[in-house]
Amino acid sequence: MSKSLFDKVWDSHVVRKIEDGPDVLYIDRHLIHEVTSPVAFVGLKSRGLTVLYPKRTFAVADHNTPTINQHLPVEDPLSANQLKTLENNANEYGISHWGLGHQNNGIVHVVGPENGITLPGATIVCGDSHTSTHGAFGAIAFGIGTSEVEMVLTTQCIMQPKPKKMRININGPLSKGVTPKDVGLYIISQLTTSGATGYFVEYAGDVFENMSMEGRMTVCNLSIEMGARGGMIAPDEKTFEYIKGRPMTPKGADWDKAMAYWETLKTDEGVVFDKEYTFDASDIEPMITYGTNPGMGMGISKNIPSAESVEGGKATYDKSLAYMGYAEDEQMIGKKIDYVFIGSCTNGRIEDFRAFASIVKGRKKADNVTAWLVPGSHIVEAKIKEEGLLDIFEEAGFVLREPGCSACLAMNDDKVPAGKYAVSTSNRNFEGRQGPGSRTLLASPLVAAAAAVTGVVTDPRELL
Amino acid sequence: MAYDKFTKLTSTAVPLPIENVDTDQIIPARFLKATTRDGFGDNLFRDWRYNGDDTPKEDFVLNNPIYSGKILVGGKNFGSGSSREHAAWAVYDYGFRCVVSSFFADIFKNNCLNIGVLPVQISPEFLNEIFEAVYEDPKTELVIDLEAQTITLPSSGTQESFDINGYKKGNMLNGFDDIDYLQSMKSEIESFTETRPF
């Protein structure tokens, strides 16, 4: 019987099917961080349970970590307590722990792939919605709640109804200045923030085949922003090349055995999806958001659309634009901005910093802009230095910070002040996401760079 | 964590007719620094509910004493965004036992079911009818019967059935959770582990 990539991976992980109930799904890799795991450990203790397979769980500190002076004690006592709790729980249960200061530390969705924790055909969960990132490798990866973190810790399984299948095809060459982030934001603008709820998405077509692994991670990362449980891309030579030799990938005979399996991970001919969309790559231009959810995005050269053309109802639309301080039909180009953030699990990888550097090289940071350049991991940070990108940034007046989630969600010190505008390469522009009252414009690293050197929203194609 | 049983609920409702209410609004990230699950209700909808100086915003529904009850009625695509279970804890801790909407985001819905808050998905038309009825008379009650899988607006007699999978329904009716179930199949899980290639 012909099967989709998603079916192949899901079905091979079902331990038990429950009639009129969820599947009991086996989890190969469980990532935990300091924010959504402490209560799960409290639950384990109160029930007298233990961690079934500590070697399949990986603890990484990222949400609460500062991005400067990481060698000093964390100042915020609540953050410090959460980080310490993660460390203590990891030690108590024999879970590996990459805390602040560890050479492998960084954002959990950046360090997982870098270190070979993420593998094709695996099931991967984490108490973080952007776990969908790992789907770039042909894994089924999705975010879970804390009760589910507790479940996976103690049984290595989760109970989930199988999502429906969606395929999104995009073919053709991408235009100048169009990055994987633009592809992701374009898809969300077409489907809306709830357009893929209940589905697991497979991305197919030459746009994704031609994308780097970093780019595929960016697209899969954004899957959750259209409501999907996750997104995935069939593994290919590029995938195998990326993971080969990483610290935690299989080696020798184990590698050969795994490869034999991984090469079967593609959607068979003739599979019918529950829903299928096809877009043309030439319709995508550099994107920017103007509202307070990631679906409220548009090509950067366009004007803010009217309430009637936007999903969500007029009251929601008006509330959103009032929050942003924008009006219907205004153009975004030329709007003044105050902050620029490059980083997060969406755009904190080396390719993103290369893109940022391609525009700031030989230019100067605008005086009115505060810029936060935050690598996704120490490994990315090291590459930025090795490749000479740091010199480019410093000559242009930028400073590189230390890895972490940073201004993506403002749990740490990197908060955009109330009323200020931030062009952000992260994934969410919800009200107050980057700090109470902050206003976020989601965009690619190229758009962020163009804004950082001009001080206003600028079409990056003019600077390339 | 096992929770209170849910069978039948008759209550007034709190209306929040906004679409795409994301979990960052339900509980902003800066309040996620706790290491226990209690007390999140105080910060439910923090930035919609309070000004920067912690004074209540008078026009926000939770600050309007005429609306109260154990049922929160929200707009389409309720609970989108972050997977933080803290959002469901905040809803529960504030005193809601049921959220009604015409559409829920997946992870939020799962989180609710896992902690004993019942998400009830109804048609957009019925949702509008409820909003109108509650605005007309804040003492309007809703009746949610989990056993029968129905939600009723007694003032008009409108009733709809809602979906919930049989397993989750059983859990809600009995106050069980998934861990209780998974613990009972541990040896099956251990055998399965041995077949995994990596």
XYZ file of C-alpha atoms in Angstrom:
662
model
C 0.000 0.000 0.000
C 1.347 3.420 -0.870
C 2.108 5.648 2.106
C 3.166 9.184 2.736
C 6.380 10.082 4.504
C 4.315 11.101 7.521
C 2.393 7.794 7.582
C 5.604 5.774 7.364
C 7.198 7.487 10.343
C 4.025 7.732 12.444
C 2.817 4.185 11.850
C 6.193 2.689 12.714
C 6.029 4.354 16.132
C 2.540 3.251 17.187
C 2.860 0.977 20.218
C -0.890 0.515 20.557
C -3.986 1.782 18.810
C -6.940 2.613 21.059
C -10.403 2.296 19.630
C -12.132 5.704 19.578
C -9.047 7.097 21.218
C -5.536 8.307 20.542
C -2.556 6.264 19.345
C 0.101 5.424 21.881
C 3.085 6.874 20.046
C 6.679 5.965 20.883
C 9.078 8.887 21.229
C 12.719 8.430 20.192
C 14.070 11.761 21.373
C 12.725 14.008 24.116
C 14.115 17.527 24.463
C 13.437 19.442 27.659
C 14.170 22.991 28.789
C 13.848 24.928 32.008
C 10.388 26.474 31.507
C 8.041 23.608 30.682
C 9.752 20.738 32.519
C 9.874 21.604 36.268
C 6.196 20.889 36.910
C 6.514 17.588 35.038
C 9.234 16.490 37.471
C 7.072 17.608 40.402
C 4.338 15.365 38.969
C 6.724 12.403 38.704
C 7.853 12.821 42.266
C 4.349 13.168 43.629
C 3.342 9.929 41.940
C 6.543 8.143 42.911
C 7.477 7.534 39.264
C 10.860 7.697 37.597
C 12.335 8.454 34.158
C 12.114 5.326 31.991
C 14.916 6.042 29.486
C 17.084 8.966 30.637
C 19.391 8.505 27.625
C 16.562 9.453 25.273
C 16.003 12.777 27.021
C 18.204 15.865 26.572
C 18.051 18.937 28.794
C 19.040 22.346 27.435
C 18.698 25.765 29.105
C 17.600 28.454 26.668
C 14.423 30.467 27.350
C 15.548 32.220 30.538
C 19.223 32.653 29.807
C 20.826 36.089 29.535
C 22.680 36.908 26.305
C 25.464 38.910 27.913
C 27.837 38.036 30.747
C 26.836 34.388 30.804
C 29.891 33.674 32.952
C 28.276 35.632 35.805
C 25.466 34.315 38.033
C 21.990 34.902 36.561
C 20.608 38.019 38.243
C 16.874 37.349 38.140
C 16.240 34.989 41.089
C 13.247 33.330 39.430
C 15.218 32.625 36.253
C 18.178 31.398 38.261
C 15.877 29.082 40.209
C 14.360 27.628 37.048
C 17.791 27.021 35.497
C 19.012 25.378 38.705
C 15.878 23.238 38.877
C 16.550 21.926 35.361
C 20.120 21.096 36.304
C 19.093 19.370 39.532
C 16.387 17.334 37.850
C 18.756 16.296 35.059
C 21.383 15.219 37.569
C 18.924 13.374 39.765
C 17.494 11.335 36.889
C 20.682 10.813 34.842
C 19.683 13.067 31.925
C 22.389 14.851 29.934
C 22.313 18.576 30.608
C 23.689 21.395 28.481
C 23.230 24.334 30.793
C 24.450 27.880 30.633
C 28.197 27.927 29.939
C 28.298 24.438 28.413
C 30.049 24.435 25.028
C 27.014 22.796 23.412
C 24.515 25.209 24.921
C 22.161 27.209 22.768
C 18.535 27.108 21.683
C 17.271 23.559 21.987
C 16.041 23.478 18.363
C 19.397 24.705 17.111
C 21.651 22.440 19.168
C 19.567 19.291 18.569
C 20.350 19.146 14.844
C 23.900 20.454 15.296
C 24.820 17.613 17.579
C 23.049 14.835 15.750
C 20.259 14.360 18.279
C 17.828 15.020 15.420
C 17.627 12.118 12.967
C 15.447 11.245 9.970
C 12.527 8.966 10.744
C 12.653 9.727 14.455
C 9.826 10.988 16.640
C 10.914 14.038 18.600
C 8.935 16.032 21.144
C 9.646 18.982 23.396
C 7.546 21.228 25.590
C 7.903 23.981 23.024
C 5.754 24.547 19.965
C 8.729 25.186 17.669
C 9.817 21.587 17.981
C 8.375 21.443 14.465
C 11.833 22.705 13.376
C 13.256 19.170 13.449
C 10.852 18.064 10.725
C 13.412 19.448 8.279
C 15.220 16.122 8.658
C 12.221 13.936 7.877
C 11.423 13.455 11.559
C 7.980 13.743 13.128
C 8.586 16.510 15.626
C 6.043 18.514 17.540
C 5.478 20.592 20.639
C 3.715 19.210 23.714
C 2.355 20.454 27.025
C 3.860 19.836 30.428
C 1.496 16.960 31.300
C 2.797 15.309 28.150
C 6.403 16.036 29.132
C 5.669 14.086 32.315
C 4.176 11.251 30.237
C 7.204 10.993 27.975
C 9.642 11.142 30.879
C 8.041 8.224 32.633
C 6.845 6.063 29.715
C 8.672 7.331 26.580
C 5.242 7.515 24.954
C 2.613 10.077 24.234
C -1.087 9.634 23.509
C -2.103 11.455 20.365
C -4.813 11.160 17.756
C -3.100 10.874 14.375
C -3.283 14.251 12.601
C -4.587 14.537 9.045
C -2.139 14.932 6.178
C -1.516 18.107 4.214
C 0.980 18.641 1.404
C 2.220 22.057 0.343
C 3.978 22.152 -3.020
C 6.048 25.073 -4.206
C 7.985 24.929 -7.453
C 10.020 27.324 -9.520
C 12.968 29.606 -8.806
C 12.772 32.005 -5.862
C 13.256 35.659 -6.759
C 16.198 37.775 -5.650
C 16.118 38.588 -1.949
C 13.572 35.863 -1.130
C 14.706 33.604 1.699
C 13.216 30.500 3.379
C 11.709 32.818 6.026
C 9.795 34.612 3.285
C 8.552 31.277 1.964
C 7.291 30.388 5.450
C 5.634 33.757 6.078
C 4.077 33.631 2.607
C 2.515 30.219 3.270
C 1.087 31.404 6.620
C -0.325 34.556 5.003
C -2.112 32.348 2.479
C -3.377 29.690 4.910
C -3.958 31.929 7.984
C -2.881 31.076 11.527
C -5.488 28.337 11.809
C -5.378 27.039 8.234
C -3.425 23.901 9.056
C -4.869 23.123 12.511
C -5.391 19.373 12.819
C -2.868 18.606 10.088
C 0.711 17.532 9.758
C 2.314 19.164 6.736
C 4.735 17.755 4.196
C 6.581 20.396 2.160
C 7.345 19.243 -1.361
C 8.675 20.696 -4.587
C 11.952 21.996 -5.892
C 11.899 25.108 -3.693
C 12.373 22.873 -0.647
C 14.660 20.427 -2.436
C 16.963 23.306 -3.340
C 16.911 24.757 0.170
C 19.805 24.261 2.573
C 19.138 22.306 5.768
C 19.141 25.624 7.633
C 16.444 26.934 5.302
C 14.359 23.794 5.686
C 14.560 24.173 9.461
C 13.274 27.752 9.159
C 10.273 26.641 7.100
C 9.436 23.664 9.332
C 9.862 25.877 12.408
C 7.056 28.131 11.162
C 4.626 25.232 10.577
C 3.104 25.754 14.013
C 2.250 29.354 13.103
C -0.421 28.159 10.687
C -1.772 25.818 13.317
C -0.135 22.608 12.051
C 1.146 20.076 14.588
C 4.342 20.016 12.570
C 5.894 20.061 9.152
C 8.377 17.758 7.488
C 10.547 17.418 4.413
C 11.718 14.096 2.992
C 15.371 13.431 3.802
C 17.778 13.465 0.859
C 21.518 13.509 0.176
C 21.707 17.007 1.652
C 20.138 15.730 4.876
C 22.490 12.759 5.142
C 25.495 14.945 4.345
C 24.445 17.379 7.115
C 24.063 14.768 9.838
C 26.981 12.499 8.923
C 29.736 12.552 11.509
C 27.905 14.703 14.032
C 28.626 13.694 17.636
C 25.408 11.748 18.276
C 24.582 10.268 14.880
C 25.034 6.534 14.287
C 28.502 5.453 13.170
C 29.937 2.555 11.118
C 27.604 -0.388 10.686
C 24.878 1.450 12.612
C 25.076 4.267 10.082
C 24.684 1.841 7.156
C 21.723 0.195 8.831
C 20.107 3.557 9.523
C 20.748 4.726 5.953
C 18.937 1.686 4.582
C 15.910 2.828 6.578
C 16.277 6.539 5.905
C 16.364 6.027 2.134
C 12.819 4.630 2.298
C 11.517 7.845 3.869
C 9.678 9.507 1.038
C 6.050 9.787 0.010
C 5.073 7.049 -2.414
C 3.503 7.776 -5.783
C -0.266 8.106 -5.736
C -0.733 9.012 -2.072
C -3.815 11.172 -1.568
C -3.524 13.906 1.045
C -6.457 15.182 3.091
C -5.597 18.639 1.830
C -3.110 19.843 -0.745
C -1.954 23.339 -1.749
C 0.289 24.381 -4.591
C 1.963 27.780 -4.810
C 4.215 29.351 -7.399
C 7.650 30.442 -6.161
C 7.559 33.504 -8.417
C 4.615 34.932 -6.410
C 6.769 35.271 -3.283
C 8.624 38.484 -2.482
C 10.438 39.501 0.708
C 7.722 39.449 3.400
C 6.869 41.563 6.416
C 4.079 41.388 8.989
C 1.968 44.401 9.890
C -0.381 42.927 12.520
C -0.365 40.866 15.695
C -0.334 37.321 14.389
C 2.047 35.705 11.902
C -0.733 35.334 9.342
C -0.972 39.115 9.034
C 1.948 39.336 6.624
C 2.436 40.559 3.077
C 5.007 41.288 0.403
C 7.121 44.181 1.643
C 6.278 46.411 -1.332
C 2.513 46.102 -0.796
C 0.150 48.202 1.327
C -1.597 46.950 4.464
C -4.677 45.073 3.250
C -8.239 46.012 4.113
C -10.200 44.421 6.956
C -12.482 42.640 4.494
C -9.603 40.739 2.890
C -8.197 39.485 6.202
C -9.363 36.391 8.045
C -10.358 36.994 11.662
C -13.181 39.520 11.544
C -13.132 43.314 11.617
C -13.037 43.665 15.406
C -9.928 41.508 15.616
C -8.335 43.328 12.660
C -9.035 46.784 14.132
C -7.695 45.749 17.544
C -4.558 44.449 15.897
C -3.851 47.546 13.804
C -4.629 49.850 16.732
C -2.076 47.935 18.803
C 0.508 48.317 16.044
C -0.289 51.977 15.483
C -0.899 51.361 11.787
C -3.862 52.024 9.529
C -5.492 50.237 6.648
C -3.820 50.715 3.245
C -0.619 52.272 4.629
C 2.654 51.187 3.094
C 5.181 49.495 5.341
C 8.275 50.676 3.497
C 9.655 53.756 5.216
C 8.070 53.041 8.608
C 10.429 53.974 11.413
C 11.743 51.169 13.590
C 13.600 51.102 16.889
C 14.944 47.593 17.379
C 16.302 44.810 15.179
C 16.583 41.245 16.416
C 18.325 38.500 14.514
C 18.259 35.148 16.260
C 15.760 32.598 17.672
C 15.078 29.023 16.597
C 13.683 30.421 13.345
C 16.678 32.439 12.177
C 19.570 31.978 14.590
C 21.666 29.668 12.409
C 24.868 30.440 10.488
C 23.133 30.940 7.153
C 21.005 33.686 8.731
C 24.064 35.575 9.954
C 25.668 35.208 6.527
C 22.554 36.778 4.994
C 22.567 39.575 7.558
C 26.258 40.209 6.847
C 25.670 40.347 3.097
C 23.742 43.578 3.562
C 25.480 45.253 6.494
C 28.943 44.715 4.981
C 30.439 48.114 4.218
C 27.480 49.964 5.738
C 26.812 51.385 9.204
C 24.128 50.632 11.749
C 21.488 53.359 11.833
C 21.788 55.534 14.937
C 18.131 55.154 15.931
C 18.336 51.356 15.964
C 19.197 49.089 18.874
C 20.320 45.797 17.341
C 20.486 42.440 19.079
C 22.499 39.866 17.167
C 22.043 36.589 19.017
C 23.472 33.314 17.676
C 21.378 30.194 18.186
C 24.245 28.317 19.802
C 27.923 28.477 20.743
C 28.632 26.478 17.603
C 26.959 29.183 15.480
C 28.804 31.825 17.474
C 32.141 30.122 16.723
C 31.333 29.930 13.008
C 30.425 33.629 12.930
C 33.912 34.347 14.216
C 35.676 31.800 11.990
C 34.032 33.046 8.821
C 34.940 36.673 9.481
C 31.321 37.738 9.911
C 32.031 39.197 13.340
C 34.534 41.620 11.801
C 31.884 42.748 9.318
C 29.363 43.265 12.115
C 31.781 45.173 14.324
C 32.950 47.426 11.497
C 29.297 48.284 10.867
C 28.756 49.120 14.530
C 27.022 45.919 15.702
C 27.798 43.808 18.751
C 27.403 40.020 18.895
C 25.678 38.632 21.984
C 25.793 35.139 23.526
C 23.338 32.367 22.532
C 19.795 31.943 23.825
C 16.146 32.529 22.966
C 16.639 36.232 23.727
C 14.057 38.708 22.453
C 11.931 36.060 20.758
C 9.767 35.740 23.856
C 11.154 38.201 26.370
C 11.477 35.804 29.300
C 15.015 37.032 29.785
C 16.407 40.575 29.913
C 16.124 41.219 26.162
C 12.792 43.020 26.074
C 11.592 45.547 23.518
C 10.078 48.518 25.433
C 6.387 49.404 25.229
C 5.414 51.225 22.068
C 8.706 50.520 20.281
C 8.911 48.779 16.910
C 11.156 45.766 16.356
C 11.968 44.111 13.062
C 12.423 40.589 14.279
C 13.608 37.388 12.612
C 11.778 35.343 15.252
C 8.441 33.590 14.778
C 5.760 35.517 16.662
C 4.388 39.031 16.601
C 1.645 38.550 19.198
C 0.800 41.502 21.429
C 3.547 41.900 23.999
C 5.513 38.934 22.679
C 8.842 40.767 22.816
C 7.977 42.676 25.976
C 4.766 44.281 27.304
C 3.477 46.772 24.750
C 6.200 45.975 22.199
C 5.360 45.956 18.486
C 6.913 43.271 16.319
C 7.387 43.128 12.560
C 8.396 39.620 11.512
C 10.825 39.406 8.619
C 13.830 37.625 7.151
C 17.457 38.314 8.110
C 17.835 40.300 4.869
C 14.891 42.566 5.720
C 16.203 42.887 9.284
C 19.620 43.888 7.982
C 18.160 46.451 5.597
C 16.171 47.969 8.480
C 19.203 47.902 10.771
C 21.302 50.035 8.421
C 18.560 52.430 7.277
C 16.516 52.773 10.474
C 13.261 52.255 8.581
C 11.478 49.354 6.895
C 13.408 48.922 3.660
C 13.152 46.566 0.710
C 16.370 44.534 0.942
C 16.476 44.118 -2.833
C 17.574 47.730 -3.055
C 20.660 46.994 -0.988
C 21.721 43.657 -2.433
C -1.678 14.751 37.276
C -5.110 13.342 37.975
C -7.829 15.965 38.244
C -11.436 16.533 39.332
C -14.131 14.624 37.477
C -16.190 16.522 34.922
C -19.770 15.368 34.353
C -22.305 18.154 33.950
C -21.826 21.880 34.343
C -24.488 24.584 34.563
C -23.030 28.050 34.805
C -23.085 31.624 33.606
C -20.363 32.513 31.119
C -17.688 35.134 30.504
C -17.687 36.402 26.901
C -14.447 37.183 25.043
C -15.420 37.592 21.386
C -11.911 38.006 19.960
C -10.459 35.699 17.310
C -6.989 34.120 17.418
C -6.545 34.588 21.178
C -2.973 33.300 21.567
C -1.463 31.744 24.652
C 0.902 34.717 25.020
C -2.206 36.758 25.884
C -3.651 34.064 28.149
C -0.416 34.019 30.136
C 2.509 36.219 29.034
C 5.939 34.583 28.958
C 7.357 36.640 31.802
C 5.050 34.802 34.214
C 6.358 31.375 33.257
C 9.235 31.381 35.695
C 7.513 29.356 38.390
C 8.432 25.750 39.104
C 5.006 24.709 40.370
C 1.640 24.891 38.606
C -0.369 26.936 41.091
C -1.258 30.614 41.123
C -1.335 31.342 37.385
C -4.950 32.555 37.565
C -3.808 35.878 39.028
C -2.032 36.615 35.756
C -4.636 35.203 33.366
C -4.870 37.691 30.460
C -2.469 39.906 32.406
C -1.822 42.528 29.735
C -5.451 42.782 28.643
C -6.583 42.853 32.263
C -4.190 45.312 33.897
C -2.460 48.554 32.988
C 1.306 48.834 33.309
C 0.866 50.203 36.858
C -1.187 47.101 37.849
C -4.502 48.972 37.964
C -7.331 46.999 36.351
C -8.412 47.990 32.835
C -12.079 48.738 33.296
C -13.131 47.743 29.794
C -11.720 44.196 30.023
C -14.364 41.593 30.668
C -12.671 39.914 33.661
C -12.812 43.274 35.431
C -16.524 43.678 34.814
C -18.387 42.231 37.826
C -21.565 41.616 35.865
C -19.869 38.716 34.062
C -18.813 35.639 35.962
C -19.031 31.873 35.846
C -17.089 28.711 35.166
C -17.371 28.936 31.378
C -15.142 31.100 29.187
C -16.545 31.760 25.717
C -13.896 32.800 23.196
C -13.621 33.622 19.491
C -12.407 31.370 16.704
C -8.941 29.765 16.907
C -8.710 30.054 20.669
C -5.349 29.147 22.221
C -3.071 29.505 19.207
C 0.658 29.997 19.525
C 2.919 28.717 22.255
C 2.513 25.207 23.661
C 2.794 26.469 27.247
C 0.446 24.399 29.432
C 0.612 27.356 31.825
C -2.147 28.894 29.680
C -4.501 26.038 30.514
C -3.385 26.128 34.170
C -4.191 29.855 34.295
C -7.667 29.253 32.855
C -8.255 26.482 35.417
C -6.694 28.331 38.333
C -8.888 31.377 37.668
C -11.916 29.130 38.068
C -12.978 28.151 34.562
C -13.800 24.501 33.957
C -14.863 24.820 30.347
C -13.858 26.895 27.312
C -16.331 27.282 24.454
C -15.266 28.399 20.977
C -15.952 27.717 17.312
C -12.364 26.479 16.832
C -9.420 25.580 19.061
C -5.711 25.404 18.442
C -4.483 21.811 18.806
C -1.950 21.939 21.595
C -4.077 24.188 23.782
C -7.009 21.800 23.360
C -4.842 18.821 24.330
C -3.436 20.700 27.292
C -6.952 21.508 28.516
C -8.070 17.906 28.222
C -4.976 16.778 30.092
C -5.688 18.972 33.112
C -9.474 18.736 33.359
C -10.695 21.801 31.452
C -13.277 20.804 28.845
C -12.891 22.474 25.419
C -16.286 22.577 23.688
C -16.253 23.351 19.974
C -19.528 24.619 18.519
C -20.732 26.173 15.258
C -19.958 29.852 14.547
C -23.706 30.547 14.497
C -24.282 29.088 17.940
C -21.223 30.904 19.238
C -22.728 34.201 18.053
C -26.038 33.318 19.627
C -24.313 32.710 22.957
C -22.430 36.003 22.775
C -25.661 37.866 22.040
C -27.577 36.101 24.796
C -24.872 36.765 27.394
C -24.594 40.425 26.404
C -28.341 40.776 26.629
C -28.493 39.116 30.017
C -25.247 38.334 31.864
C -27.189 35.907 34.076
C -27.718 33.656 31.050
C -26.692 30.119 31.886
C -25.178 27.428 29.683
C -25.569 23.729 30.376
C -22.728 21.440 29.351
C -23.421 17.739 29.644
C -20.288 15.695 28.954
C -22.035 12.324 29.172
C -24.528 13.343 26.478
C -21.955 15.539 24.673
C -24.364 18.451 24.448
C -24.237 22.150 25.130
C -27.523 23.953 25.686
C -28.613 27.559 25.987
C -31.776 27.081 28.077
C -32.996 30.652 27.476
C -33.552 29.901 23.775
C -33.569 26.132 23.874
C -30.755 25.926 21.317
C -28.697 22.804 21.747
C -25.698 21.413 19.887
C -23.702 18.232 20.194
C -19.954 18.478 20.478
C -17.189 16.021 19.613
C -14.755 14.479 22.038
C -12.999 11.210 21.498
C -14.284 8.370 23.608
C -11.045 7.776 25.443
C -10.659 11.417 26.483
C -14.305 11.559 27.494
C -13.807 8.579 29.763
C -10.805 10.250 31.331
C -12.736 13.473 31.975
C -15.730 11.656 33.441
C -13.518 9.622 35.750
C -10.767 12.106 36.531
C -8.077 9.836 35.031
C -5.176 10.990 32.920
C -2.933 9.478 30.257
C -0.198 8.547 32.675
C -2.584 6.230 34.503
C -3.201 4.496 31.187
C 0.420 4.397 29.999
C 1.659 2.979 33.297
C -0.553 -0.046 32.698
C 1.273 -0.918 29.457
C 4.854 -0.534 30.569
C 6.087 -3.956 29.503
C 4.594 -3.458 26.052
C 6.521 -0.175 25.808
C 9.741 -1.813 26.952
C 9.429 -4.529 24.302
C 8.779 -1.888 21.668
C 11.914 0.012 22.687
C 14.040 -2.996 21.839
C 12.872 -2.812 18.227
C 13.938 0.810 17.749
C 16.901 1.266 15.365
C 18.333 4.238 17.281
